[in-house]
Amino acid sequence: MKLLCISNGHGEDGIAVRILKQLRQLPGAPTLAALPIVGEGRAYEKAGIAIQGPTQAMPSGGFIYMDRSQLWRDLQGGLVGLTLAQLKTARQWAKSGGKILAVGDIVPLAIAWQSGAEYFFIGTAKSEYYLRNETERLPGRPPLEGWSGSVYVPWERWLMARPRCQGAFVRDQLTADLLQKLGVPAHYPGNPMMDDLDTSADKLARLTATFIPAPAVLTLALLPGSRAPEAFDNWQRMVKAIASVMQTFGDRQIRLLAALAPALNLAAFKDVLLDAGWQPAVGEYLTFQRGNGMVVLTTNAFAECLHLADAAIATAGTATEQAVGLGKPVVTFPGPGPQFTYAFAESQSRLLGPSIILLSQPREAGAALKTCLADGPRLQRIAENGRRRMGSPGAAGAIAKALHQHYAEPPYSDATSWAA
């Protein structure tokens, strides 16, 4: 059997790779290939998964839905031709007898459906938490939002309920429960974003050894995002937030762990710190010091930075969700985008609830963190909220097992039995 994974974004590619890695470890695993419809699929290439069909990085970076002006730039960049070629690739895959795993939103889901193949769907983009919590609809939401009874509109639910859709996995239990009431056989196995966050004892020791032991240390993870040049613009605002934190917590040592994407240019982050008066310090990692603060820049210790942190300052998508899932309070503030705009940040704060502290300006970070970290019951609620909304590790393996049982082993007569 052959399985083609269609995904539409950097974060979606990462989720897909986690699942496919688990799948190919199982006996009789299918032949795997990927069709990334946004970007060039570097995550797949790094994992040794073959790319099918054409790929191309578009000017918008895939964020057309947040800034409609980006659509014209993508059209000029060849979006129509690229999409037609990708649709053809999916149809050819289906004609050869292959199956499809669609990861993301309605775009890969619709491509999977039009291909004519059997398909599974992993919905990463939508959650009922955007509209409601466990007890009530969120106040102040537009009356027509969720007009059909769910954050998933009727045509999305129709695509998930087709006989050729062999299973739909959603990102939280609240969403699964509501979709099931509406006749969609949706399942919640956990969130694959929480997989692969295991720490290395060696990296933890090396990171902590960078800092001089002090009786009162506040450790913050800094998550500026993964895309250039936006991540550099976010970093400039983040350095202003750091200054606010250092002033507010003047009686404590501030340990700042910047978890940067490997593809980003460290020199640009270093220059911003130097311009702000930070001085290079001795350490195994790229380290800077100023007053009561010390910053470490790292590209290979993301999980360690999150686990060590008391809280995070973030202008990111997936990384913010992972920090929340580990029970951390996260301070965010919007920028010009194209990803981390006010609309994105506000939407993210609804998705992740009380774990997010959404500010209008970076200079508010110090006071907001001081209020939050001094409130024990609030921190407990944040930890519980993170576990509830993001789940525990193991989802990638659970989804891989479901795919394996359905395709590599004789299929069950009851389509829900493998997901029970």
PDB file of N, CA, C and O in Angstrom, residues 31 75 105 107 122 132 147 195 201 205 210 241 304 314 343-344 352 356 368 408:
ATOM      1  N   THR A  31       4.374   2.335   1.773  1.00  0.00           N
ATOM      2  CA  THR A  31       5.321   3.245   1.146  1.00  0.00           C
ATOM      3  C   THR A  31       4.817   4.670   1.352  1.00  0.00           C
ATOM      4  O   THR A  31       3.652   4.961   1.078  1.00  0.00           O
ATOM      5  N   LEU A  75      -0.813  34.980  -6.335  1.00  0.00           N
ATOM      6  CA  LEU A  75      -1.287  34.756  -7.702  1.00  0.00           C
ATOM      7  C   LEU A  75      -0.226  35.159  -8.715  1.00  0.00           C
ATOM      8  O   LEU A  75       0.013  34.461  -9.710  1.00  0.00           O
ATOM      9  N   ASP A 105      -6.250  21.868   7.047  1.00  0.00           N
ATOM     10  CA  ASP A 105      -7.598  22.424   7.042  1.00  0.00           C
ATOM     11  C   ASP A 105      -8.358  21.919   5.822  1.00  0.00           C
ATOM     12  O   ASP A 105      -8.048  20.865   5.260  1.00  0.00           O
ATOM     13  N   VAL A 107      -8.302  22.779   2.788  1.00  0.00           N
ATOM     14  CA  VAL A 107      -7.586  22.710   1.516  1.00  0.00           C
ATOM     15  C   VAL A 107      -7.036  21.297   1.253  1.00  0.00           C
ATOM     16  O   VAL A 107      -7.373  20.679   0.235  1.00  0.00           O
ATOM     17  N   ILE A 122      -6.572  14.796   9.384  1.00  0.00           N
ATOM     18  CA  ILE A 122      -6.152  15.295  10.688  1.00  0.00           C
ATOM     19  C   ILE A 122      -6.379  16.801  10.692  1.00  0.00           C
ATOM     20  O   ILE A 122      -5.700  17.553   9.986  1.00  0.00           O
ATOM     21  N   ARG A 132     -16.149  28.562  22.071  1.00  0.00           N
ATOM     22  CA  ARG A 132     -16.771  28.242  23.362  1.00  0.00           C
ATOM     23  C   ARG A 132     -15.761  27.526  24.256  1.00  0.00           C
ATOM     24  O   ARG A 132     -14.716  27.064  23.791  1.00  0.00           O
ATOM     25  N   TRP A 147     -22.249  29.654  12.919  1.00  0.00           N
ATOM     26  CA  TRP A 147     -23.680  29.693  12.570  1.00  0.00           C
ATOM     27  C   TRP A 147     -24.278  28.309  12.324  1.00  0.00           C
ATOM     28  O   TRP A 147     -25.480  28.109  12.500  1.00  0.00           O
ATOM     29  N   ASP A 195       4.115  15.538  21.070  1.00  0.00           N
ATOM     30  CA  ASP A 195       5.116  14.484  20.923  1.00  0.00           C
ATOM     31  C   ASP A 195       6.486  15.094  20.647  1.00  0.00           C
ATOM     32  O   ASP A 195       6.605  16.247  20.231  1.00  0.00           O
ATOM     33  N   ALA A 201      19.189  14.932  29.031  1.00  0.00           N
ATOM     34  CA  ALA A 201      19.828  15.278  30.299  1.00  0.00           C
ATOM     35  C   ALA A 201      21.120  16.054  30.057  1.00  0.00           C
ATOM     36  O   ALA A 201      21.458  16.988  30.798  1.00  0.00           O
ATOM     37  N   ALA A 205      21.809  19.874  31.352  1.00  0.00           N
ATOM     38  CA  ALA A 205      22.955  20.183  32.197  1.00  0.00           C
ATOM     39  C   ALA A 205      23.811  21.290  31.581  1.00  0.00           C
ATOM     40  O   ALA A 205      24.281  22.201  32.284  1.00  0.00           O
ATOM     41  N   THR A 210      25.414  27.155  32.038  1.00  0.00           N
ATOM     42  CA  THR A 210      25.744  28.453  31.458  1.00  0.00           C
ATOM     43  C   THR A 210      25.541  29.575  32.467  1.00  0.00           C
ATOM     44  O   THR A 210      26.201  30.620  32.404  1.00  0.00           O
ATOM     45  N   ALA A 241      10.425  43.665  25.569  1.00  0.00           N
ATOM     46  CA  ALA A 241       9.702  42.977  26.640  1.00  0.00           C
ATOM     47  C   ALA A 241      10.658  42.480  27.713  1.00  0.00           C
ATOM     48  O   ALA A 241      10.360  42.546  28.919  1.00  0.00           O
ATOM     49  N   GLU A 304      14.274  21.507  25.795  1.00  0.00           N
ATOM     50  CA  GLU A 304      14.956  21.826  27.065  1.00  0.00           C
ATOM     51  C   GLU A 304      14.605  23.246  27.517  1.00  0.00           C
ATOM     52  O   GLU A 304      14.375  23.485  28.713  1.00  0.00           O
ATOM     53  N   ALA A 314       6.259  34.741  23.722  1.00  0.00           N
ATOM     54  CA  ALA A 314       6.174  34.101  22.411  1.00  0.00           C
ATOM     55  C   ALA A 314       5.445  34.961  21.393  1.00  0.00           C
ATOM     56  O   ALA A 314       4.480  35.664  21.722  1.00  0.00           O
ATOM     57  N   ALA A 343      -4.951  39.802  14.775  1.00  0.00           N
ATOM     58  CA  ALA A 343      -6.009  38.824  14.521  1.00  0.00           C
ATOM     59  C   ALA A 343      -5.552  37.417  14.888  1.00  0.00           C
ATOM     60  O   ALA A 343      -6.295  36.647  15.504  1.00  0.00           O
ATOM     61  N   PHE A 344      -4.311  37.075  14.530  1.00  0.00           N
ATOM     62  CA  PHE A 344      -3.781  35.749  14.858  1.00  0.00           C
ATOM     63  C   PHE A 344      -3.628  35.597  16.368  1.00  0.00           C
ATOM     64  O   PHE A 344      -4.022  34.575  16.949  1.00  0.00           O
ATOM     65  N   LEU A 352      -6.325  28.856  23.252  1.00  0.00           N
ATOM     66  CA  LEU A 352      -5.528  28.362  24.375  1.00  0.00           C
ATOM     67  C   LEU A 352      -5.998  28.883  25.732  1.00  0.00           C
ATOM     68  O   LEU A 352      -5.467  28.493  26.765  1.00  0.00           O
ATOM     69  N   ILE A 356      -2.816  32.015  27.997  1.00  0.00           N
ATOM     70  CA  ILE A 356      -2.262  33.106  27.197  1.00  0.00           C
ATOM     71  C   ILE A 356      -2.511  34.443  27.881  1.00  0.00           C
ATOM     72  O   ILE A 356      -3.630  34.752  28.308  1.00  0.00           O
ATOM     73  N   ALA A 368       2.721  42.129  33.781  1.00  0.00           N
ATOM     74  CA  ALA A 368       1.802  41.019  33.555  1.00  0.00           C
ATOM     75  C   ALA A 368       2.363  39.715  34.120  1.00  0.00           C
ATOM     76  O   ALA A 368       1.641  38.929  34.744  1.00  0.00           O
ATOM     77  N   ALA A 408      -2.600  -1.734   6.712  1.00  0.00           N
ATOM     78  CA  ALA A 408      -1.592  -2.798   6.679  1.00  0.00           C
ATOM     79  C   ALA A 408      -2.145  -4.117   7.188  1.00  0.00           C
ATOM     80  O   ALA A 408      -1.597  -5.164   6.924  1.00  0.00           O
TER      81      ALA A 408
END
